[in-house]
XYZ file of N, CA, C and O in Angstrom:
800
model
N -83.801 -41.765 3.918
C -83.145 -43.336 3.743
C -81.765 -43.907 4.759
O -81.232 -42.935 5.150
N -82.236 -45.087 5.172
C -81.035 -45.614 5.991
C -80.330 -47.132 5.608
O -81.171 -47.444 5.221
N -78.953 -47.347 5.613
C -78.089 -48.288 4.977
C -77.210 -48.793 5.931
O -76.534 -47.901 6.500
N -77.371 -49.878 6.145
C -76.779 -50.535 6.747
C -74.968 -50.694 6.739
O -74.007 -51.284 6.898
N -74.851 -50.867 5.028
C -73.377 -50.586 3.815
C -73.735 -49.651 2.576
O -74.759 -48.590 2.160
N -72.892 -49.692 2.071
C -72.696 -48.407 0.866
C -73.423 -49.402 -0.177
O -74.225 -50.335 -0.466
N -74.295 -47.819 -0.196
C -75.321 -47.699 -1.569
C -75.086 -46.936 -2.649
O -74.625 -45.956 -2.373
N -76.269 -46.937 -3.892
C -76.111 -46.241 -5.112
C -77.353 -46.337 -4.894
O -78.031 -47.733 -5.392
N -77.693 -45.425 -5.173
C -79.399 -45.290 -6.223
C -79.665 -44.513 -7.546
O -78.637 -43.328 -7.617
N -80.154 -44.938 -8.669
C -80.284 -44.060 -9.065
C -81.796 -43.762 -9.372
O -83.346 -44.176 -8.586
N -81.901 -42.583 -9.521
C -83.056 -41.778 -9.439
C -83.526 -41.599 -10.654
O -82.646 -40.850 -11.969
N -85.007 -41.353 -11.544
C -85.299 -41.336 -13.162
C -86.457 -40.940 -12.859
O -87.325 -40.955 -12.208
N -86.512 -39.987 -13.502
C -87.489 -38.413 -13.459
C -87.663 -38.218 -14.617
O -86.852 -38.115 -16.216
N -89.080 -37.804 -15.078
C -89.352 -37.856 -17.012
C -91.119 -37.531 -16.624
O -91.148 -37.229 -15.458
N -91.297 -36.792 -17.694
C -92.570 -35.732 -17.255
C -93.866 -36.405 -17.191
O -94.414 -38.032 -18.031
N -94.011 -36.321 -16.704
C -95.722 -36.685 -15.989
C -96.600 -37.655 -16.330
O -96.999 -38.203 -16.665
N -96.865 -36.817 -17.588
C -97.825 -37.264 -18.941
C -97.411 -38.375 -20.337
O -97.748 -38.663 -20.554
N -96.004 -38.462 -20.049
C -96.078 -39.653 -20.307
C -95.919 -41.167 -19.968
O -95.580 -41.832 -20.073
N -96.139 -40.817 -18.401
C -96.817 -41.806 -17.755
C -98.023 -42.074 -17.563
O -98.992 -43.111 -18.562
N -99.135 -41.163 -18.011
C -100.468 -40.875 -17.801
C -100.638 -41.148 -19.300
O -102.286 -41.761 -19.147
N -99.937 -40.863 -20.175
C -100.530 -42.007 -21.148
C -100.437 -43.419 -21.380
O -100.706 -44.247 -21.904
N -99.618 -44.113 -20.487
C -99.722 -45.524 -20.700
C -100.645 -46.154 -19.446
O -100.344 -47.303 -19.213
N -100.573 -45.009 -18.335
C -101.075 -45.679 -17.389
C -102.518 -44.941 -17.004
O -102.130 -43.320 -16.674
N -103.901 -45.394 -16.796
C -104.818 -44.758 -16.821
C -104.763 -44.227 -15.463
O -105.020 -43.322 -14.799
N -104.332 -44.730 -14.260
C -104.258 -44.973 -12.814
C -103.499 -44.815 -11.558
O -102.647 -44.978 -11.471
N -102.829 -43.540 -12.421
C -101.200 -43.232 -11.971
C -100.961 -42.709 -10.714
O -100.290 -43.487 -10.128
N -101.725 -42.377 -9.741
C -102.027 -41.969 -8.294
C -102.288 -43.900 -7.574
O -101.809 -43.902 -6.314
N -102.481 -44.845 -7.947
C -102.660 -46.335 -7.673
C -101.320 -46.904 -7.568
O -101.234 -47.952 -6.827
N -100.382 -46.402 -8.622
C -98.571 -46.964 -8.663
C -98.207 -45.917 -7.641
O -96.813 -46.628 -8.035
N -98.409 -45.196 -7.540
C -97.801 -43.973 -6.436
C -96.708 -44.631 -5.726
O -97.567 -45.148 -5.148
N -95.153 -44.748 -5.056
C -95.215 -44.988 -4.010
C -95.026 -46.415 -4.232
O -95.405 -47.050 -2.867
N -95.586 -46.804 -4.979
C -95.675 -48.483 -5.093
C -93.827 -49.559 -5.278
O -93.503 -48.989 -5.631
N -93.677 -50.503 -4.386
C -92.472 -51.160 -4.755
C -92.637 -51.993 -5.376
O -93.209 -53.303 -5.127
N -91.575 -52.338 -6.161
C -91.602 -53.437 -6.772
C -89.688 -54.171 -6.760
O -89.302 -53.331 -7.059
N -90.144 -55.554 -6.747
C -89.461 -56.694 -6.549
C -88.023 -56.311 -7.151
O -88.872 -56.471 -8.811
N -86.648 -56.424 -7.162
C -86.052 -56.271 -8.552
C -85.468 -57.668 -8.107
O -84.197 -57.689 -9.487
N -86.076 -58.916 -8.104
C -85.162 -60.148 -7.926
C -85.974 -61.069 -9.205
O -84.688 -62.046 -9.970
N -86.659 -60.686 -9.372
C -86.820 -61.679 -10.601
C -88.410 -61.022 -11.338
O -88.675 -60.205 -11.132
N -88.882 -61.709 -12.304
C -90.382 -61.556 -13.025
C -89.741 -59.720 -13.941
O -88.095 -59.067 -14.672
N -91.057 -59.659 -13.885
C -90.813 -58.015 -15.097
C -89.984 -57.110 -13.847
O -89.260 -55.840 -14.575
N -90.204 -56.997 -12.252
C -89.634 -56.345 -12.068
C -88.204 -56.472 -11.723
O -87.212 -55.586 -12.218
N -87.015 -57.117 -12.530
C -85.926 -57.500 -12.125
C -85.270 -57.302 -13.828
O -84.687 -56.905 -13.681
N -86.491 -57.426 -14.453
C -85.962 -56.607 -16.439
C -85.645 -55.478 -16.565
O -84.924 -54.793 -16.557
N -87.545 -54.889 -14.947
C -87.383 -53.341 -15.137
C -86.071 -52.808 -14.602
O -85.671 -51.139 -15.366
N -85.916 -53.488 -13.237
C -84.710 -53.064 -12.708
C -83.539 -52.705 -13.080
O -82.119 -51.833 -13.274
N -82.802 -53.917 -13.805
C -81.677 -54.322 -14.727
C -81.677 -52.985 -15.827
O -80.196 -52.757 -15.869
N -82.919 -52.908 -16.574
C -82.593 -52.449 -17.085
C -82.666 -50.394 -17.234
O -81.313 -50.313 -17.453
N -82.956 -50.152 -16.382
C -82.705 -48.606 -15.537
C -81.327 -48.507 -14.954
O -81.073 -47.820 -15.598
N -81.083 -49.526 -14.606
C -79.023 -49.467 -14.396
C -78.757 -49.931 -14.831
O -77.193 -48.790 -15.452
N -78.351 -50.734 -16.087
C -77.672 -50.415 -17.500
C -78.278 -49.035 -18.163
O -76.924 -48.418 -18.257
N -79.030 -48.656 -17.966
C -78.793 -47.256 -19.146
C -78.707 -46.267 -18.197
O -78.055 -45.419 -19.026
N -78.829 -46.488 -16.741
C -78.223 -45.394 -15.595
C -76.252 -45.004 -16.077
O -75.801 -44.257 -15.625
N -76.072 -46.429 -16.277
C -74.089 -46.709 -16.352
C -73.650 -46.197 -17.705
O -73.093 -45.703 -18.365
N -74.852 -46.579 -19.426
C -74.630 -46.400 -20.807
C -75.544 -45.686 -21.286
O -74.113 -45.222 -22.279
N -75.565 -44.963 -20.561
C -77.468 -43.895 -21.960
C -75.862 -42.661 -22.276
O -75.848 -42.121 -23.358
N -74.652 -42.222 -21.352
C -74.255 -41.453 -22.260
C -73.094 -41.950 -23.674
O -73.001 -40.809 -24.442
N -72.929 -43.206 -23.643
C -72.289 -43.212 -24.492
C -72.875 -43.806 -25.708
O -72.821 -44.141 -26.461
N -74.668 -43.893 -25.466
C -75.307 -43.796 -27.310
C -75.256 -43.006 -27.637
O -75.562 -41.806 -27.080
N -75.403 -43.473 -28.922
C -75.641 -42.215 -30.204
C -76.892 -41.615 -29.639
O -78.067 -41.363 -30.035
N -76.796 -40.000 -29.955
C -78.071 -39.156 -29.756
C -79.420 -39.427 -30.482
O -80.506 -39.595 -29.865
N -79.627 -40.008 -31.709
C -80.645 -40.727 -32.847
C -81.319 -41.402 -31.841
O -82.631 -42.134 -32.363
N -80.616 -42.513 -31.282
C -81.165 -43.727 -30.283
C -82.063 -43.164 -29.178
O -82.926 -44.429 -28.753
N -81.829 -42.854 -28.554
C -81.626 -42.337 -27.525
C -83.060 -42.221 -27.095
O -83.633 -42.253 -26.322
N -84.084 -41.501 -27.874
C -85.291 -41.099 -27.850
C -86.331 -42.533 -27.835
O -87.262 -42.652 -26.951
N -85.918 -43.205 -29.232
C -87.272 -44.371 -28.828
C -86.093 -45.501 -27.993
O -87.021 -46.515 -27.209
N -84.754 -45.381 -26.635
C -84.817 -45.787 -26.156
C -85.441 -45.910 -24.577
O -85.185 -46.988 -24.161
N -85.761 -44.640 -24.365
C -85.603 -44.348 -23.493
C -87.592 -44.532 -23.645
O -88.173 -45.310 -22.481
N -88.078 -44.844 -24.916
C -89.882 -45.248 -24.807
C -89.348 -46.585 -24.127
O -90.741 -46.639 -23.836
N -88.712 -47.800 -24.612
C -88.655 -48.763 -24.589
C -88.360 -48.531 -23.169
O -89.397 -49.799 -22.480
N -87.716 -48.098 -22.809
C -87.804 -48.216 -21.302
C -88.512 -48.013 -19.968
O -88.884 -48.619 -19.521
N -89.200 -47.084 -20.810
C -90.525 -46.572 -19.765
C -91.268 -47.550 -19.931
O -92.444 -47.712 -19.317
N -91.515 -47.624 -21.623
C -92.994 -48.821 -21.655
C -92.688 -50.129 -20.848
O -93.264 -50.758 -19.830
N -90.889 -50.769 -20.767
C -91.605 -51.783 -19.345
C -91.206 -51.213 -17.664
O -92.249 -51.932 -17.467
N -90.772 -50.254 -17.221
C -91.660 -49.841 -16.669
C -92.577 -49.610 -15.956
O -93.018 -49.916 -15.503
N -93.582 -48.990 -17.373
C -95.065 -48.995 -16.850
C -95.337 -49.907 -16.893
O -96.415 -50.682 -16.288
N -95.495 -51.054 -17.825
C -95.407 -52.645 -16.969
C -95.253 -53.769 -16.094
O -96.666 -54.037 -15.795
N -93.722 -53.007 -15.699
C -94.107 -53.675 -14.152
C -94.509 -52.645 -13.102
O -95.131 -53.326 -12.270
N -95.384 -51.771 -13.148
C -95.935 -50.966 -12.348
C -97.462 -51.813 -12.355
O -97.696 -51.697 -11.624
N -98.283 -51.216 -13.897
C -99.293 -52.224 -13.898
C -99.391 -53.962 -13.575
O -100.561 -54.204 -12.740
N -98.297 -54.460 -13.683
C -98.033 -55.507 -12.621
C -98.629 -56.016 -11.233
O -99.215 -56.230 -11.325
N -97.495 -54.774 -10.609
C -97.543 -54.950 -9.725
C -98.812 -55.054 -8.769
O -99.068 -54.575 -7.710
N -99.140 -53.396 -9.520
C -100.685 -53.030 -9.531
C -101.574 -53.687 -9.138
O -103.462 -53.333 -8.729
N -101.731 -54.896 -10.188
C -103.024 -55.521 -10.851
C -103.931 -55.073 -11.530
O -104.743 -55.707 -11.473
N -102.932 -54.186 -12.242
C -104.269 -53.269 -13.552
C -103.712 -54.160 -14.873
O -104.170 -53.536 -15.233
N -102.972 -55.862 -14.707
C -103.082 -55.884 -16.225
C -104.155 -56.173 -16.760
O -104.070 -56.573 -18.069
N -105.633 -56.474 -16.258
C -106.809 -57.256 -16.487
C -107.210 -56.025 -17.178
O -107.597 -56.343 -18.323
N -106.653 -54.553 -17.512
C -106.409 -53.542 -18.302
C -106.339 -53.224 -19.474
O -106.296 -52.440 -19.738
N -105.294 -54.550 -19.922
C -104.236 -54.565 -20.999
C -105.016 -54.097 -22.130
O -104.554 -53.249 -22.633
N -106.113 -54.866 -22.497
C -106.391 -54.373 -23.950
C -106.969 -52.471 -23.912
O -107.141 -52.477 -25.016
N -107.507 -52.154 -22.795
C -108.571 -50.602 -22.762
C -107.463 -49.832 -23.739
O -107.105 -49.142 -23.519
N -106.231 -50.440 -23.053
C -104.989 -49.322 -22.563
C -104.533 -49.285 -23.878
O -104.437 -48.806 -25.255
N -104.449 -50.273 -24.748
C -104.998 -50.857 -26.031
C -104.785 -50.261 -27.461
O -104.739 -49.012 -28.259
N -106.090 -50.283 -26.721
C -107.282 -49.030 -27.898
C -107.032 -47.810 -27.036
O -107.719 -47.170 -28.388
N -106.599 -47.347 -25.947
C -106.588 -46.188 -26.254
C -105.213 -45.328 -27.289
O -105.435 -44.816 -27.720
N -104.748 -46.731 -26.811
C -102.905 -46.513 -27.542
C -103.631 -45.984 -28.849
O -103.098 -44.831 -30.400
N -104.514 -47.157 -29.939
C -104.516 -47.396 -31.067
C -105.475 -45.925 -31.613
O -105.775 -45.741 -32.746
N -106.461 -45.817 -30.833
C -106.835 -43.908 -30.616
C -106.709 -43.298 -30.918
O -107.046 -42.035 -32.150
N -105.608 -42.878 -30.291
C -104.498 -41.944 -30.212
C -103.620 -41.744 -31.628
O -103.625 -40.491 -32.375
N -103.126 -42.834 -31.573
C -102.754 -42.653 -33.542
C -103.121 -42.246 -34.585
O -102.767 -41.947 -35.235
N -104.408 -42.558 -33.937
C -105.208 -42.789 -35.644
C -105.786 -41.150 -35.077
O -105.629 -40.527 -35.855
N -105.719 -40.458 -33.516
C -105.564 -39.089 -34.317
C -104.727 -38.308 -34.550
O -105.011 -37.306 -35.522
N -103.650 -38.403 -34.099
C -103.082 -38.169 -34.805
C -102.451 -38.456 -36.110
O -101.973 -37.017 -37.253
N -102.414 -39.196 -36.944
C -103.016 -39.655 -38.745
C -103.904 -38.631 -38.773
O -103.182 -38.349 -39.679
N -104.698 -38.456 -38.221
C -106.239 -38.001 -39.306
C -105.342 -35.785 -39.121
O -105.648 -35.327 -40.091
N -104.742 -36.007 -37.633
C -104.849 -34.295 -37.472
C -102.911 -33.990 -38.829
O -103.777 -32.820 -39.267
N -102.249 -35.009 -38.559
C -101.101 -34.769 -39.044
C -100.864 -35.436 -40.398
O -99.324 -35.248 -40.870
N -102.027 -35.761 -40.798
C -101.999 -36.897 -42.420
C -100.711 -36.021 -43.603
O -100.186 -35.754 -44.959
N -100.451 -34.682 -43.801
C -100.647 -33.537 -44.735
C -98.734 -33.222 -44.642
O -98.552 -32.275 -45.488
N -98.815 -34.194 -42.786
C -97.594 -33.409 -43.197
C -96.554 -34.875 -43.669
O -96.036 -35.578 -42.987
N -95.553 -34.089 -44.217
C -94.706 -35.029 -45.160
C -93.631 -36.069 -44.168
O -93.343 -36.867 -44.436
N -93.641 -34.948 -42.815
C -92.163 -35.726 -41.954
C -92.919 -36.858 -41.028
O -92.426 -37.399 -40.297
N -94.098 -36.950 -41.644
C -94.717 -37.614 -40.157
C -94.492 -38.746 -40.914
O -94.222 -39.822 -41.395
N -93.922 -39.835 -39.680
C -93.539 -40.513 -40.106
C -94.219 -42.320 -38.540
O -94.507 -41.547 -37.560
N -93.675 -43.547 -39.106
C -94.552 -44.149 -37.519
C -93.913 -43.730 -36.152
O -94.348 -43.631 -34.895
N -92.351 -43.380 -36.786
C -91.545 -43.165 -35.300
C -91.908 -41.713 -34.776
O -92.515 -41.633 -33.020
N -92.695 -40.889 -35.106
C -92.859 -39.354 -35.006
C -94.741 -40.005 -34.058
O -94.210 -38.829 -33.373
N -95.074 -40.631 -34.808
C -96.286 -40.821 -34.411
C -96.139 -41.845 -32.972
O -96.954 -40.708 -31.618
N -95.916 -42.752 -33.250
C -95.070 -43.340 -31.637
C -94.431 -42.275 -30.540
O -94.879 -42.014 -29.724
N -93.603 -41.344 -30.910
C -93.100 -40.380 -29.804
C -93.946 -39.328 -29.509
O -94.164 -39.111 -27.932
N -95.585 -38.578 -30.728
C -95.759 -38.293 -30.105
C -97.195 -38.669 -29.239
O -97.712 -37.912 -28.112
N -97.273 -40.376 -28.844
C -98.569 -40.119 -28.230
C -98.040 -41.142 -27.041
O -98.161 -41.878 -26.538
N -96.255 -41.237 -27.183
C -95.379 -41.653 -25.346
C -95.397 -43.262 -25.580
O -95.804 -44.015 -24.849
N -94.901 -43.750 -26.630
C -95.001 -45.387 -27.016
C -93.943 -45.316 -27.701
O -94.078 -44.392 -28.547
N -93.291 -46.764 -27.724
C -91.978 -46.836 -28.842
C -92.893 -47.020 -29.715
O -93.666 -47.929 -30.406
N -91.458 -47.108 -30.697
C -92.549 -47.608 -32.608
C -92.895 -48.677 -32.347
O -93.583 -49.592 -33.710
N -91.616 -49.358 -31.937
C -92.018 -51.258 -32.231
C -93.142 -51.392 -31.577
O -94.392 -52.225 -32.030
N -93.634 -50.451 -30.612
C -95.124 -51.018 -29.921
C -96.126 -50.383 -30.110
O -97.508 -51.321 -30.833
N -95.762 -49.303 -31.411
C -96.668 -48.651 -32.209
C -97.162 -49.796 -33.215
O -98.288 -50.109 -33.665
N -96.064 -50.825 -33.427
C -96.531 -52.089 -35.248
C -97.263 -52.349 -34.116
O -98.357 -53.908 -34.693
N -96.867 -53.326 -33.045
C -97.496 -54.875 -32.456
C -99.206 -54.443 -32.512
O -100.144 -55.020 -32.996
N -99.123 -52.681 -31.891
C -101.208 -52.679 -32.139
C -101.431 -53.107 -33.515
O -102.799 -53.729 -33.766
N -101.059 -52.459 -34.067
C -102.322 -52.480 -35.108
C -101.539 -53.344 -36.344
O -102.510 -54.164 -36.444
N -100.693 -54.537 -35.602
C -100.691 -55.144 -36.680
C -101.756 -56.841 -36.182
O -101.990 -57.350 -36.589
N -101.776 -56.649 -34.473
C -103.198 -57.744 -34.364
C -104.629 -57.046 -34.628
O -105.058 -57.925 -34.931
N -104.292 -55.754 -35.565
C -105.502 -56.029 -36.207
C -104.982 -55.595 -37.753
O -106.503 -55.754 -38.928
N -104.231 -56.322 -38.741
C -103.526 -56.964 -39.030
C -103.263 -55.336 -40.223
O -103.516 -55.591 -41.396
N -103.095 -54.456 -39.948
C -102.231 -53.365 -40.854
C -100.794 -52.891 -40.097
O -100.559 -53.529 -39.100
N -100.976 -51.734 -40.336
C -99.819 -51.375 -40.358
C -99.687 -49.404 -40.031
O -100.997 -48.967 -40.573
N -98.697 -49.049 -38.883
C -99.200 -47.097 -39.419
C -99.084 -46.576 -40.344
O -99.129 -45.778 -40.998
N -98.231 -46.980 -41.320
C -97.285 -46.725 -42.983
C -99.411 -46.674 -43.594
O -99.349 -45.837 -44.401
N -99.775 -48.086 -43.175
C -101.046 -47.817 -44.823
C -102.102 -47.499 -43.312
O -102.670 -46.581 -44.590
N -102.070 -46.797 -42.927
C -103.350 -45.620 -42.125
C -103.123 -45.029 -42.347
O -103.579 -43.772 -42.913
N -102.010 -44.506 -42.415
C -101.375 -43.385 -42.902
C -101.817 -43.000 -44.531
O -102.318 -41.668 -45.121
N -101.410 -43.617 -45.647
C -101.860 -43.265 -46.513
C -102.834 -43.756 -47.429
O -103.098 -43.463 -48.007
N -103.955 -44.591 -46.002
C -105.314 -44.967 -45.948
C -105.811 -43.258 -46.075
O -106.363 -42.731 -46.783
N -105.734 -42.612 -45.186
C -105.500 -41.243 -44.758
C -105.693 -40.343 -45.846
O -106.345 -39.888 -46.252
N -104.634 -40.066 -45.826
C -104.117 -39.702 -47.500
C -104.898 -39.857 -48.484
O -105.498 -38.558 -49.057
N -104.712 -40.925 -48.865
C -106.053 -40.768 -49.931
C -107.110 -40.687 -49.847
O -108.049 -40.158 -50.987
N -108.028 -41.134 -48.863
C -109.824 -40.847 -48.310
C -109.982 -39.003 -48.625
O -109.980 -38.199 -49.768
N -108.126 -38.291 -47.981
C -108.893 -37.009 -48.134
C -108.468 -36.827 -49.363
O -109.444 -35.390 -50.553
N -107.589 -37.529 -50.604
C -107.018 -36.846 -51.804
C -108.572 -37.037 -52.727
O -109.114 -36.825 -53.490
N -109.045 -38.472 -52.546
C -111.113 -38.512 -52.789
C -112.429 -38.129 -52.612
O -112.685 -37.133 -53.748
N -111.668 -37.285 -51.058
C -112.520 -36.633 -51.649
C -112.772 -34.758 -51.834
O -113.942 -34.572 -52.081
N -111.381 -34.358 -52.337
C -111.237 -33.165 -53.097
C -110.990 -33.673 -54.452
O -112.379 -32.976 -55.053
N -111.122 -34.989 -55.178
C -110.672 -34.739 -56.336
C -112.623 -34.951 -57.379
O -113.021 -35.171 -57.902
N -113.145 -35.337 -56.527
C -115.019 -35.823 -55.838
C -115.763 -34.522 -56.121
O -116.787 -34.572 -55.924
N -115.158 -33.503 -55.503
C -115.625 -32.321 -55.162
C -116.283 -31.892 -56.087
O -116.037 -31.680 -57.270
N -117.548 -31.502 -56.886
C -117.972 -30.473 -57.691
C -117.134 -29.376 -57.598
O -116.930 -28.626 -58.932
N -116.457 -28.322 -57.193
C -115.968 -27.057 -56.519
C -114.466 -27.059 -57.375
O -114.230 -28.100 -57.208
N -114.105 -26.438 -58.801
C -112.629 -26.844 -59.219
C -111.433 -26.694 -57.899
O -111.975 -25.626 -56.711
N -110.465 -27.364 -58.196
C -109.166 -27.859 -57.350
C -108.720 -26.825 -57.074
O -108.070 -25.879 -58.468
N -108.187 -26.297 -56.655
C -107.018 -25.316 -55.846
C -105.833 -25.553 -56.580
O -105.109 -26.271 -55.989
N -105.456 -24.267 -57.407
C -103.791 -25.052 -57.560
C -104.092 -26.562 -58.997
O -104.697 -27.037 -59.536
N -102.655 -26.457 -58.587
C -102.482 -27.946 -59.733
C -102.475 -29.486 -58.879
O -102.520 -29.508 -57.428
N -102.251 -30.027 -59.553
C -102.285 -31.190 -59.335
C -101.057 -31.772 -58.302
O -101.201 -32.544 -57.356
N -100.109 -30.537 -58.793
C -99.000 -31.478 -57.825
C -98.360 -30.483 -56.688
O -98.320 -30.976 -56.007
N -99.574 -29.480 -56.607
C -99.602 -28.372 -55.395
C -100.343 -29.612 -54.472
O -100.560 -29.375 -53.273
N -101.361 -29.860 -55.391
C -102.324 -31.265 -54.003
C -100.758 -32.456 -53.740
O -101.862 -32.289 -52.300
N -100.746 -33.181 -54.304
C -99.406 -34.004 -53.729
C -99.268 -33.868 -52.674
O -99.048 -33.895 -51.846
N -98.882 -32.700 -52.346
C -97.931 -32.373 -51.632
C -98.680 -31.474 -50.534
O -98.588 -31.740 -48.915
N -99.304 -31.047 -50.878
C -100.732 -30.426 -49.644
C -101.703 -31.858 -48.615
O -101.902 -31.925 -47.313
N -101.208 -32.984 -48.910
C -101.957 -34.181 -48.519
C -101.073 -34.848 -47.989
O -100.320 -36.019 -47.584
N -99.909 -34.796 -48.016
C -98.357 -35.144 -47.363
C -97.186 -36.515 -48.197
O -96.438 -37.057 -47.679
N -97.714 -36.223 -49.461
C -97.103 -37.387 -50.396
C -95.931 -36.387 -51.158
O -95.872 -35.315 -51.442
N -94.724 -36.932 -51.178
C -93.658 -36.218 -51.648
C -93.371 -36.555 -53.040
O -92.108 -35.906 -53.651
N -94.396 -36.979 -53.588
C -93.572 -37.200 -54.909
C -94.737 -37.845 -55.470
O -95.427 -38.419 -55.891
N -95.166 -37.293 -56.774
C -96.585 -37.151 -57.640
C -96.609 -38.520 -58.126
O -97.923 -39.517 -58.603
N -95.591 -39.582 -58.170
C -95.254 -40.136 -59.564
C -95.819 -41.414 -57.792
O -96.949 -42.312 -58.600
N -95.619 -41.320 -56.869
C -95.862 -42.496 -55.877
C -97.279 -41.761 -55.457
O -98.437 -43.111 -55.052
N -97.813 -40.799 -55.029
C -99.742 -40.620 -55.460
C -100.238 -41.380 -56.391
O -101.427 -41.994 -55.692
N -99.755 -40.730 -57.185
C -100.621 -41.543 -58.437
C -100.567 -42.641 -58.180
O -102.112 -43.534 -58.773
N -99.652 -44.249 -58.322
C -99.745 -45.304 -58.612
C -100.418 -45.532 -57.484
O -101.477 -46.568 -57.059
N -100.389 -44.863 -56.319
C -101.197 -45.427 -54.533
C -103.375 -45.075 -55.401
O -103.330 -45.473 -54.480
N -103.038 -44.247 -55.246
C -104.697 -43.357 -55.625
C -104.989 -44.745 -56.682
O -106.367 -44.953 -56.659
N -103.976 -45.552 -57.868
C -104.773 -45.801 -58.919
C -105.313 -47.370 -58.331
O -105.907 -47.484 -58.549
N -104.007 -47.589 -57.312
C -104.044 -48.981 -56.634
C -105.640 -48.847 -55.721
O -106.412 -49.872 -55.679
N -105.679 -48.392 -55.564
C -106.979 -47.878 -54.264
C -108.094 -47.686 -55.283
O -108.943 -48.675 -54.514
N -108.553 -46.266 -55.963
C -109.186 -46.403 -56.555
C -109.967 -47.132 -58.078
O -110.899 -46.733 -59.194
N -108.452 -48.016 -58.570
C -108.918 -47.735 -60.281
C -108.455 -47.268 -61.448
O -108.503 -47.169 -62.764
N -107.980 -46.110 -61.151
C -107.897 -44.774 -61.941
C -106.337 -43.902 -61.856
O -106.864 -43.128 -59.795
N -106.293 -43.413 -62.399
C -104.520 -41.927 -62.235
C -105.871 -41.404 -61.611
O -107.092 -40.675 -61.957
N -105.239 -40.633 -60.730
C -106.405 -39.217 -60.046
C -106.386 -38.139 -61.116
O -107.916 -37.527 -61.325
N -105.483 -37.729 -61.764
C -106.009 -36.975 -63.597
C -107.958 -37.382 -64.040
O -108.542 -36.813 -64.181
N -107.573 -38.786 -63.958
C -108.259 -39.171 -65.107
C -109.363 -39.723 -64.191
O -111.198 -39.735 -64.694
N -109.475 -40.039 -62.552
C -110.282 -40.549 -61.670
C -111.595 -38.881 -61.599
O -112.143 -38.335 -61.349
N -110.743 -37.533 -62.159
C -110.838 -36.697 -61.516
C -111.963 -36.303 -63.010
O -113.565 -36.132 -62.226
N -111.532 -36.151 -63.802
C -112.084 -35.878 -65.107
C -113.440 -36.869 -65.173
O -114.973 -36.129 -65.872
N -113.474 -38.163 -64.797
C -114.746 -39.115 -64.635
C -115.776 -38.803 -64.049
O -116.873 -38.928 -63.495
N -115.375 -38.014 -63.233
C -115.625 -37.289 -61.965
C -116.411 -36.199 -62.243
O -117.771 -36.160 -61.275
N -116.098 -35.727 -62.266
C -116.680 -34.488 -62.959
C -118.379 -34.880 -64.175
O -118.708 -34.527 -64.684
């Protein structure tokens, strides 16, 4: 590169898979030039410059979601510049499918939160909520529904339960038996123990 006057350059590096989760055709945006004077390009440029100057001052617990959001903006700029915005619905469907798969696999993990789901599939927590808001639900509701569905399947099986009801609660990812009992009754009309007895 040759510059006719003093210049400053910001180089941003991130794992490739964080971009491939957001963009289907990564090769299509390779070496793509995006103007930084207006539109989404100006927003992405300003955000990256601001992060380069200020990120060292940000508390550690805020850094990850902040960088997730920055990558979302950068991806939007790349997608717009490459003319692939028409596929936005397809990307949203892909993200929703990945979020559901994460919930299905990790529903028994009591530490699983919307923030953890978003981080695992490479999007921001805010965007995750927006994805499911469009379907009239939320990541929290989907996680609860998955756990309750698993509980229902266990309580209706003919085989004896493994362990106590309290141990079942913990295996399903609930932290408190009372929370599980209330949620199960609201969903299926009976408390878990009574539901089990009736099923048998």
